[in-house]
């Protein structure tokens, strides 16, 4: 605990909490006012931590929609509790990091989801064409507290630290003004939860290693790779028994599967049926991007094109940064073309009268006869956005000059840099 409350460790924890910003917890104290509050109260909080008297406040529950449907409950601790959890994390991470598996990639320094995906691709190229895709049902809500504490006690001797972590685990969950006690789970949202999830699931990693299987795990998302369908079904049965029996976790049978690798996705990516198992963005990932583009364009129906592109660019750049390892170029070309068509449809809608459409097309270089014929064709915005007159008036070069991010060009630039 002395290492946790040490001045340099707390200063670093404070910087990270402030950088992450985040919403207030149940006490309503915002990050912007935290510094002044802390100056007044820190000495008494420090003493409480060193004496084992500190009691965390309840966690504020917030339900957010999941990409695949349903909701996920996030737990938002108070800013003070986030600070203490971050300080604990900075001391505990170096202790537990050497105990983790090489096949674990989630929430670890120097590791990423893309590394996990590329490792999975390598296993498939080595001939492991079947995947055991394990989905844990509400993992963060169902982590067994006694199991967490027993794993922590293997490396931590300071009873004050163990008692404090137990109190964080058992802190109530406030929802709609009522606080519910917690007897299991570690809701996502606190700095300590990812580390605790890795500590618990290291037992799963060791079981797979004991069986000499190749696998990739990112937090509670675990894929193991085998050569045959029969081996996949045997492993699924063994892992289900291990997870539910030893770790008291529930395997979601509806979302877990034994399948050919081309039939499943992993961390947003998929693998092609090609014998080289090429990486691509999974169809669900493409659909989510398309939906966000629609919402952005729809929300800018009355704004000029430059403002719409300015809002779209961070979304496109961020998506491509994550999916930069995709090897199916045609998908990126199609997405680029579809996005430009959405923007052409936006321009067509904004010109509500025939005359304004004629003027728009004439200003972009079309002759008068073609401009009038196009403006009076009676077709809708989406049809016109894909027609030759709008492509001639607003080609790819026009959108490039406006600064629109091209997914394909961005990927090629990222690959050159890396």
Tab-separated table of C-alpha atoms in Angstrom:
chain	number	residue	atom	x	y	z
A	1	UNK	CA	0.000	0.000	0.000
A	2	UNK	CA	2.934	2.335	0.596
A	3	UNK	CA	3.876	1.861	-3.075
A	4	UNK	CA	0.297	2.644	-4.121
A	5	UNK	CA	0.108	5.976	-2.259
A	6	UNK	CA	3.709	6.972	-3.076
A	7	UNK	CA	3.827	10.527	-4.427
A	8	UNK	CA	5.135	9.737	-7.921
A	9	UNK	CA	2.693	6.862	-8.409
A	10	UNK	CA	-0.261	9.012	-7.345
A	11	UNK	CA	0.847	11.901	-9.568
A	12	UNK	CA	0.976	9.586	-12.595
A	13	UNK	CA	-2.422	8.083	-11.686
A	14	UNK	CA	-3.906	11.570	-11.372
A	15	UNK	CA	-2.569	12.569	-14.816
A	16	UNK	CA	-4.114	9.505	-16.429
A	17	UNK	CA	-7.498	9.969	-14.766
A	18	UNK	CA	-7.603	13.618	-15.853
A	19	UNK	CA	-6.539	12.727	-19.418
A	20	UNK	CA	-9.285	10.101	-19.654
A	21	UNK	CA	-11.853	12.674	-18.465
A	22	UNK	CA	-15.000	10.596	-18.004
A	23	UNK	CA	-18.349	11.256	-16.367
A	24	UNK	CA	-18.896	11.872	-12.651
A	25	UNK	CA	-19.773	8.975	-10.355
A	26	UNK	CA	-22.540	8.796	-7.760
A	27	UNK	CA	-21.140	11.820	-5.860
A	28	UNK	CA	-21.539	14.086	-8.909
A	29	UNK	CA	-17.950	15.403	-8.656
A	30	UNK	CA	-16.629	16.182	-12.175
A	31	UNK	CA	-13.000	15.758	-13.222
A	32	UNK	CA	-12.701	19.531	-13.742
A	33	UNK	CA	-13.265	20.172	-10.022
A	34	UNK	CA	-11.304	17.187	-8.745
A	35	UNK	CA	-7.938	18.908	-8.242
A	36	UNK	CA	-9.295	21.498	-5.797
A	37	UNK	CA	-11.295	18.833	-3.944
A	38	UNK	CA	-8.250	16.563	-3.677
A	39	UNK	CA	-6.034	19.278	-2.200
A	40	UNK	CA	-8.411	19.557	0.746
A	41	UNK	CA	-9.073	15.840	1.331
A	42	UNK	CA	-5.989	13.896	0.163
A	43	UNK	CA	-4.174	13.620	3.515
A	44	UNK	CA	-7.166	12.012	5.237
A	45	UNK	CA	-7.745	9.674	2.245
A	46	UNK	CA	-4.086	8.646	2.257
A	47	UNK	CA	-4.246	7.873	5.967
A	48	UNK	CA	-7.413	5.799	5.467
A	49	UNK	CA	-5.717	3.790	2.703
A	50	UNK	CA	-2.595	3.114	4.775
A	51	UNK	CA	-4.674	2.096	7.776
A	52	UNK	CA	-7.015	-0.151	5.744
A	53	UNK	CA	-10.064	1.992	6.512
A	54	UNK	CA	-10.917	3.310	3.053
A	55	UNK	CA	-14.438	2.401	1.815
A	56	UNK	CA	-15.158	2.922	-1.923
A	57	UNK	CA	-18.436	4.513	-2.934
A	58	UNK	CA	-21.091	2.787	-5.027
A	59	UNK	CA	-20.602	2.566	-8.777
A	60	UNK	CA	-23.018	4.410	-11.078
A	61	UNK	CA	-24.555	1.991	-13.595
A	62	UNK	CA	-24.974	3.086	-17.214
A	63	UNK	CA	-26.442	0.778	-19.881
A	64	UNK	CA	-25.028	1.191	-23.366
A	65	UNK	CA	-26.167	-0.631	-26.533
A	66	UNK	CA	-23.993	-3.499	-27.763
A	67	UNK	CA	-23.029	-3.671	-31.420
A	68	UNK	CA	-24.679	-7.062	-31.815
A	69	UNK	CA	-27.844	-6.096	-29.964
A	70	UNK	CA	-28.777	-5.937	-26.310
A	71	UNK	CA	-27.074	-3.742	-23.716
A	72	UNK	CA	-23.881	-3.756	-21.690
A	73	UNK	CA	-23.743	-2.314	-18.182
A	74	UNK	CA	-20.841	0.016	-17.511
A	75	UNK	CA	-19.960	0.897	-13.950
A	76	UNK	CA	-18.700	4.454	-13.460
A	77	UNK	CA	-16.782	4.829	-10.174
A	78	UNK	CA	-16.349	8.248	-8.580
A	79	UNK	CA	-13.316	10.214	-9.767
A	80	UNK	CA	-11.596	9.500	-6.430
A	81	UNK	CA	-12.186	5.762	-6.748
A	82	UNK	CA	-10.921	5.879	-10.335
A	83	UNK	CA	-7.762	7.569	-9.045
A	84	UNK	CA	-7.191	4.897	-6.391
A	85	UNK	CA	-7.903	2.066	-8.838
A	86	UNK	CA	-5.468	3.573	-11.330
A	87	UNK	CA	-2.792	3.851	-8.631
A	88	UNK	CA	-3.400	0.193	-7.702
A	89	UNK	CA	-3.211	-0.830	-11.367
A	90	UNK	CA	0.183	0.840	-11.809
A	91	UNK	CA	1.616	-1.153	-8.912
A	92	UNK	CA	-0.101	-4.476	-9.641
A	93	UNK	CA	0.364	-4.635	-13.424
A	94	UNK	CA	4.163	-5.147	-13.281
A	95	UNK	CA	3.655	-7.870	-10.657
A	96	UNK	CA	1.119	-9.891	-12.660
A	97	UNK	CA	2.330	-9.155	-16.207
A	98	UNK	CA	5.079	-11.841	-16.127
A	99	UNK	CA	2.494	-14.435	-15.037
A	100	UNK	CA	0.276	-13.932	-18.109
A	101	UNK	CA	0.265	-16.125	-21.223
A	102	UNK	CA	1.990	-15.149	-24.456
A	103	UNK	CA	-1.355	-15.873	-26.143
A	104	UNK	CA	-3.182	-13.186	-24.120
A	105	UNK	CA	-3.418	-9.818	-25.897
A	106	UNK	CA	-6.113	-7.749	-24.190
A	107	UNK	CA	-5.394	-4.771	-21.922
A	108	UNK	CA	-1.669	-5.452	-21.750
A	109	UNK	CA	1.200	-3.009	-22.392
A	110	UNK	CA	2.624	-3.311	-25.897
A	111	UNK	CA	-0.115	-5.673	-27.073
A	112	UNK	CA	-3.113	-5.070	-29.310
A	113	UNK	CA	-6.142	-6.633	-30.933
A	114	UNK	CA	-4.412	-6.470	-34.321
A	115	UNK	CA	-1.541	-8.592	-32.988
A	116	UNK	CA	-4.056	-11.200	-31.841
A	117	UNK	CA	-5.742	-11.214	-35.244
A	118	UNK	CA	-2.472	-11.604	-37.136
A	119	UNK	CA	-1.385	-14.423	-34.834
A	120	UNK	CA	-4.706	-16.169	-35.505
A	121	UNK	CA	-4.104	-15.754	-39.234
A	122	UNK	CA	-0.690	-17.416	-38.861
A	123	UNK	CA	-2.242	-20.411	-37.091
A	124	UNK	CA	-4.772	-20.830	-39.888
A	125	UNK	CA	-2.074	-20.617	-42.546
A	126	UNK	CA	-0.262	-23.415	-40.701
A	127	UNK	CA	-3.230	-25.678	-41.363
A	128	UNK	CA	-5.439	-25.139	-38.309
A	129	UNK	CA	-8.642	-24.514	-40.259
A	130	UNK	CA	-11.194	-25.057	-37.480
A	131	UNK	CA	-11.865	-22.637	-34.644
A	132	UNK	CA	-13.393	-23.119	-31.212
A	133	UNK	CA	-14.971	-19.714	-30.584
A	134	UNK	CA	-15.843	-19.324	-26.898
A	135	UNK	CA	-18.281	-16.600	-25.848
A	136	UNK	CA	-18.663	-16.033	-22.109
A	137	UNK	CA	-22.123	-14.874	-21.089
A	138	UNK	CA	-21.920	-11.508	-19.282
A	139	UNK	CA	-18.381	-12.252	-18.171
A	140	UNK	CA	-17.725	-8.970	-16.357
A	141	UNK	CA	-21.056	-9.292	-14.511
A	142	UNK	CA	-20.390	-12.858	-13.359
A	143	UNK	CA	-16.759	-12.997	-12.237
A	144	UNK	CA	-16.628	-14.909	-8.961
A	145	UNK	CA	-15.185	-12.690	-6.223
A	146	UNK	CA	-13.660	-15.553	-4.227
A	147	UNK	CA	-11.813	-16.821	-7.306
A	148	UNK	CA	-10.509	-13.313	-8.069
A	149	UNK	CA	-9.264	-12.878	-4.517
A	150	UNK	CA	-7.610	-16.296	-4.374
A	151	UNK	CA	-5.662	-15.533	-7.570
A	152	UNK	CA	-4.631	-12.114	-6.243
A	153	UNK	CA	-3.461	-13.621	-2.950
A	154	UNK	CA	-0.940	-15.774	-4.825
A	155	UNK	CA	1.156	-12.669	-5.564
A	156	UNK	CA	0.013	-10.068	-2.979
A	157	UNK	CA	0.857	-10.336	0.710
A	158	UNK	CA	-0.365	-6.915	1.872
A	159	UNK	CA	-3.736	-7.544	3.545
A	160	UNK	CA	-4.679	-3.868	3.136
A	161	UNK	CA	-4.435	-4.133	-0.652
A	162	UNK	CA	-6.442	-7.348	-0.753
A	163	UNK	CA	-9.115	-5.897	1.525
A	164	UNK	CA	-9.350	-2.745	-0.615
A	165	UNK	CA	-9.762	-4.718	-3.851
A	166	UNK	CA	-12.450	-6.857	-2.224
A	167	UNK	CA	-14.274	-3.667	-1.243
A	168	UNK	CA	-14.041	-2.360	-4.811
A	169	UNK	CA	-15.513	-5.652	-6.054
A	170	UNK	CA	-18.361	-5.501	-3.550
A	171	UNK	CA	-19.137	-1.785	-3.903
A	172	UNK	CA	-22.835	-1.393	-4.677
A	173	UNK	CA	-24.211	-0.644	-8.130
A	174	UNK	CA	-26.477	2.412	-8.291
A	175	UNK	CA	-29.192	2.318	-10.924
A	176	UNK	CA	-32.239	4.602	-11.075
A	177	UNK	CA	-31.363	5.995	-7.656
A	178	UNK	CA	-31.196	2.622	-5.891
A	179	UNK	CA	-27.995	0.897	-4.760
A	180	UNK	CA	-27.854	-2.876	-5.233
A	181	UNK	CA	-25.228	-4.917	-3.352
A	182	UNK	CA	-22.878	-6.977	-5.531
A	183	UNK	CA	-21.907	-10.546	-4.725
A	184	UNK	CA	-20.272	-11.237	-8.122
A	185	UNK	CA	-18.902	-9.372	-11.127
A	186	UNK	CA	-16.575	-6.488	-11.790
A	187	UNK	CA	-18.474	-4.050	-14.044
A	188	UNK	CA	-16.581	-2.560	-16.965
A	189	UNK	CA	-15.633	1.060	-16.482
A	190	UNK	CA	-13.099	1.035	-13.640
A	191	UNK	CA	-9.335	1.048	-14.377
A	192	UNK	CA	-8.811	-2.158	-12.373
A	193	UNK	CA	-11.430	-4.360	-14.104
A	194	UNK	CA	-9.340	-5.302	-17.197
A	195	UNK	CA	-6.421	-6.464	-15.059
A	196	UNK	CA	-8.721	-8.528	-12.822
A	197	UNK	CA	-10.290	-10.155	-15.901
A	198	UNK	CA	-6.851	-11.176	-17.181
A	199	UNK	CA	-5.901	-12.575	-13.774
A	200	UNK	CA	-9.020	-14.775	-13.690
A	201	UNK	CA	-8.779	-15.924	-17.321
A	202	UNK	CA	-5.100	-16.831	-17.030
A	203	UNK	CA	-6.419	-20.148	-15.675
A	204	UNK	CA	-8.132	-20.695	-19.050
A	205	UNK	CA	-4.875	-19.849	-20.845
A	206	UNK	CA	-2.949	-22.377	-18.753
A	207	UNK	CA	-5.536	-25.069	-19.431
A	208	UNK	CA	-5.206	-24.520	-23.189
A	209	UNK	CA	-1.416	-24.518	-22.918
A	210	UNK	CA	-1.519	-27.726	-20.876
A	211	UNK	CA	-3.465	-29.305	-23.732
A	212	UNK	CA	-0.875	-27.889	-26.201
A	213	UNK	CA	-3.434	-25.914	-28.201
A	214	UNK	CA	-2.745	-22.733	-30.129
A	215	UNK	CA	-5.108	-19.923	-29.266
A	216	UNK	CA	-5.568	-16.159	-29.025
A	217	UNK	CA	-7.392	-14.458	-26.175
A	218	UNK	CA	-8.340	-10.797	-25.976
A	219	UNK	CA	-10.035	-10.169	-22.611
A	220	UNK	CA	-13.023	-12.561	-22.577
A	221	UNK	CA	-12.889	-13.176	-26.354
A	222	UNK	CA	-11.026	-16.469	-26.878
A	223	UNK	CA	-10.460	-18.468	-30.085
A	224	UNK	CA	-8.592	-21.796	-30.156
A	225	UNK	CA	-7.459	-23.325	-33.482
A	226	UNK	CA	-7.410	-27.023	-34.369
A	227	UNK	CA	-7.115	-29.145	-37.529
A	228	UNK	CA	-10.385	-31.063	-37.607
A	229	UNK	CA	-14.055	-30.702	-36.789
A	230	UNK	CA	-13.899	-33.626	-34.372
A	231	UNK	CA	-11.024	-32.034	-32.450
A	232	UNK	CA	-12.969	-28.767	-32.299
A	233	UNK	CA	-16.020	-30.438	-30.746
A	234	UNK	CA	-13.888	-32.325	-28.215
A	235	UNK	CA	-12.147	-29.100	-27.166
A	236	UNK	CA	-15.430	-27.188	-26.911
A	237	UNK	CA	-16.793	-29.774	-24.500
A	238	UNK	CA	-13.632	-29.764	-22.398
A	239	UNK	CA	-13.427	-25.969	-22.196
A	240	UNK	CA	-17.104	-25.607	-21.334
A	241	UNK	CA	-16.678	-28.018	-18.444
A	242	UNK	CA	-13.531	-26.244	-17.261
A	243	UNK	CA	-14.991	-22.726	-17.405
A	244	UNK	CA	-18.297	-23.608	-15.766
A	245	UNK	CA	-16.841	-26.030	-13.249
A	246	UNK	CA	-13.592	-24.425	-12.128
A	247	UNK	CA	-14.072	-20.724	-12.878
A	248	UNK	CA	-17.856	-20.571	-12.295
A	249	UNK	CA	-18.386	-18.802	-15.618
A	250	UNK	CA	-21.250	-19.375	-18.057
A	251	UNK	CA	-20.512	-20.270	-21.690
A	252	UNK	CA	-23.060	-18.722	-24.055
A	253	UNK	CA	-24.031	-21.735	-26.175
A	254	UNK	CA	-25.950	-19.579	-28.672
A	255	UNK	CA	-22.910	-17.440	-29.516
A	256	UNK	CA	-20.122	-20.001	-29.087
A	257	UNK	CA	-19.341	-22.330	-31.991
A	258	UNK	CA	-17.049	-24.892	-33.582
A	259	UNK	CA	-16.714	-23.804	-37.207
A	260	UNK	CA	-14.394	-23.282	-40.129
A	261	UNK	CA	-12.401	-20.131	-39.582
A	262	UNK	CA	-13.931	-18.428	-42.624
A	263	UNK	CA	-17.374	-18.677	-40.985
A	264	UNK	CA	-16.471	-16.754	-37.813
A	265	UNK	CA	-15.168	-13.295	-36.955
A	266	UNK	CA	-12.551	-12.349	-34.375
A	267	UNK	CA	-12.163	-8.851	-32.940
A	268	UNK	CA	-13.962	-7.302	-35.914
A	269	UNK	CA	-11.883	-9.139	-38.530
A	270	UNK	CA	-12.693	-12.193	-40.639
A	271	UNK	CA	-10.573	-14.556	-42.723
A	272	UNK	CA	-11.280	-15.308	-46.370
A	273	UNK	CA	-11.792	-18.806	-47.784
A	274	UNK	CA	-8.647	-18.270	-49.839
A	275	UNK	CA	-5.928	-20.812	-49.020
A	276	UNK	CA	-3.739	-17.933	-47.795
A	277	UNK	CA	-6.501	-16.979	-45.313
A	278	UNK	CA	-6.490	-13.280	-46.117
A	279	UNK	CA	-7.630	-10.807	-43.482
A	280	UNK	CA	-10.659	-8.621	-44.097
A	281	UNK	CA	-13.075	-6.517	-42.105
A	282	UNK	CA	-15.968	-8.705	-40.987
A	283	UNK	CA	-19.345	-7.987	-42.546
A	284	UNK	CA	-20.724	-6.847	-39.187
A	285	UNK	CA	-17.881	-4.299	-38.897
A	286	UNK	CA	-18.636	-2.949	-42.360
A	287	UNK	CA	-22.337	-2.661	-41.545
A	288	UNK	CA	-21.590	-0.711	-38.361
A	289	UNK	CA	-19.383	1.713	-40.283
A	290	UNK	CA	-22.070	2.154	-42.957
A	291	UNK	CA	-24.680	2.889	-40.282
A	292	UNK	CA	-22.495	5.523	-38.650
A	293	UNK	CA	-21.841	7.144	-42.041
A	294	UNK	CA	-25.619	7.235	-42.709
A	295	UNK	CA	-26.259	8.846	-39.326
A	296	UNK	CA	-23.549	11.448	-39.902
A	297	UNK	CA	-24.745	12.371	-43.392
A	298	UNK	CA	-28.388	12.411	-42.289
A	299	UNK	CA	-27.496	14.680	-39.391
A	300	UNK	CA	-25.891	17.150	-41.789
A	301	UNK	CA	-28.783	17.393	-44.243
A	302	UNK	CA	-28.879	21.191	-44.091
A	303	UNK	CA	-25.150	21.860	-43.638
A	304	UNK	CA	-22.579	22.424	-46.335
A	305	UNK	CA	-20.444	19.606	-47.711
A	306	UNK	CA	-17.247	20.778	-46.015
A	307	UNK	CA	-18.840	20.520	-42.555
A	308	UNK	CA	-20.133	17.024	-43.319
A	309	UNK	CA	-16.703	15.852	-44.502
A	310	UNK	CA	-15.071	17.374	-41.430
A	311	UNK	CA	-17.375	15.295	-39.234
A	312	UNK	CA	-16.924	12.122	-41.296
A	313	UNK	CA	-13.120	12.166	-41.470
A	314	UNK	CA	-12.279	11.203	-37.853
A	315	UNK	CA	-14.700	8.263	-38.119
A	316	UNK	CA	-13.174	7.030	-41.396
A	317	UNK	CA	-9.603	7.575	-40.251
A	318	UNK	CA	-10.171	5.739	-36.962
A	319	UNK	CA	-11.939	2.816	-38.645
A	320	UNK	CA	-9.160	2.402	-41.188
A	321	UNK	CA	-6.444	2.644	-38.548
A	322	UNK	CA	-7.961	-0.376	-36.802
A	323	UNK	CA	-8.622	-2.316	-40.026
A	324	UNK	CA	-5.352	-1.397	-41.736
A	325	UNK	CA	-4.349	-5.063	-42.034
A	326	UNK	CA	-7.288	-5.976	-44.265
A	327	UNK	CA	-6.026	-7.616	-47.460
A	328	UNK	CA	-9.213	-7.497	-49.566
A	329	UNK	CA	-8.776	-4.163	-51.344
A	330	UNK	CA	-12.023	-4.351	-53.312
A	331	UNK	CA	-14.074	-3.913	-50.128
A	332	UNK	CA	-12.298	-0.633	-49.356
A	333	UNK	CA	-12.794	0.605	-52.911
A	334	UNK	CA	-16.494	-0.230	-52.720
A	335	UNK	CA	-16.839	1.566	-49.380
A	336	UNK	CA	-15.041	4.642	-50.718
A	337	UNK	CA	-17.373	4.723	-53.723
A	338	UNK	CA	-20.463	4.238	-51.544
A	339	UNK	CA	-19.449	7.094	-49.213
A	340	UNK	CA	-18.918	9.452	-52.157
A	341	UNK	CA	-22.322	8.443	-53.506
A	342	UNK	CA	-23.913	9.259	-50.120
A	343	UNK	CA	-22.356	12.724	-50.317
A	344	UNK	CA	-23.541	13.241	-53.900
A	345	UNK	CA	-27.051	12.257	-52.770
A	346	UNK	CA	-26.755	14.837	-49.986
A	347	UNK	CA	-25.869	17.541	-52.530
A	348	UNK	CA	-28.809	16.515	-54.738
A	349	UNK	CA	-31.246	16.702	-51.824
A	350	UNK	CA	-30.003	20.132	-50.819
A	351	UNK	CA	-30.929	21.465	-54.260
A	352	UNK	CA	-34.686	21.130	-53.927
A	353	UNK	CA	-35.738	22.851	-57.181
A	354	UNK	CA	-34.976	22.004	-60.766
A	355	UNK	CA	-33.354	25.376	-61.401
A	356	UNK	CA	-30.948	25.055	-58.453
A	357	UNK	CA	-29.948	21.569	-59.657
A	358	UNK	CA	-29.305	22.919	-63.140
A	359	UNK	CA	-27.209	25.708	-61.684
A	360	UNK	CA	-25.264	23.214	-59.549
A	361	UNK	CA	-24.485	20.973	-62.521
A	362	UNK	CA	-23.627	23.926	-64.810
A	363	UNK	CA	-21.279	25.303	-62.156
A	364	UNK	CA	-19.516	21.938	-62.114
A	365	UNK	CA	-18.915	21.962	-65.875
A	366	UNK	CA	-21.883	20.175	-67.478
A	367	UNK	CA	-23.328	21.760	-70.633
A	368	UNK	CA	-26.760	23.316	-70.420
A	369	UNK	CA	-28.632	20.602	-72.341
A	370	UNK	CA	-27.218	17.779	-70.199
A	371	UNK	CA	-27.760	19.766	-66.998
A	372	UNK	CA	-31.457	20.362	-67.797
A	373	UNK	CA	-31.998	16.756	-68.892
A	374	UNK	CA	-30.404	15.453	-65.682
A	375	UNK	CA	-32.242	17.879	-63.388
A	376	UNK	CA	-35.635	16.932	-64.834
A	377	UNK	CA	-35.238	13.138	-65.029
A	378	UNK	CA	-37.751	12.589	-62.205
A	379	UNK	CA	-35.476	10.148	-60.370
A	380	UNK	CA	-34.655	10.254	-56.664
A	381	UNK	CA	-31.463	11.446	-54.934
A	382	UNK	CA	-29.841	8.012	-54.584
A	383	UNK	CA	-30.328	7.149	-58.268
A	384	UNK	CA	-28.959	10.509	-59.366
A	385	UNK	CA	-26.012	10.195	-56.974
A	386	UNK	CA	-24.904	7.087	-58.879
A	387	UNK	CA	-25.670	8.440	-62.360
A	388	UNK	CA	-23.044	9.620	-64.825
A	389	UNK	CA	-23.973	13.316	-64.585
A	390	UNK	CA	-23.279	13.521	-60.829
A	391	UNK	CA	-20.133	11.420	-61.190
A	392	UNK	CA	-18.932	13.768	-63.898
A	393	UNK	CA	-19.819	16.844	-61.839
A	394	UNK	CA	-18.384	15.484	-58.582
A	395	UNK	CA	-15.634	12.945	-59.363
A	396	UNK	CA	-13.314	11.339	-56.831
A	397	UNK	CA	-10.783	14.132	-57.343
A	398	UNK	CA	-13.354	16.702	-56.168
A	399	UNK	CA	-13.880	14.934	-52.840
A	400	UNK	CA	-10.126	14.424	-52.461
A	401	UNK	CA	-9.627	18.175	-52.919
A	402	UNK	CA	-12.301	18.739	-50.252
A	403	UNK	CA	-10.199	16.615	-47.876
A	404	UNK	CA	-12.450	13.529	-47.681
A	405	UNK	CA	-10.517	10.598	-46.221
A	406	UNK	CA	-10.175	7.666	-48.625
A	407	UNK	CA	-10.144	4.319	-46.827
A	408	UNK	CA	-7.991	2.684	-49.503
A	409	UNK	CA	-5.483	5.527	-49.699
A	410	UNK	CA	-5.286	5.731	-45.898
A	411	UNK	CA	-4.592	2.004	-45.627
A	412	UNK	CA	-1.822	2.171	-48.224
A	413	UNK	CA	-0.242	5.111	-46.408
A	414	UNK	CA	-0.427	3.316	-43.036
A	415	UNK	CA	1.163	0.190	-44.518
A	416	UNK	CA	4.025	2.227	-45.988
A	417	UNK	CA	4.671	3.846	-42.595
A	418	UNK	CA	4.619	0.510	-40.733
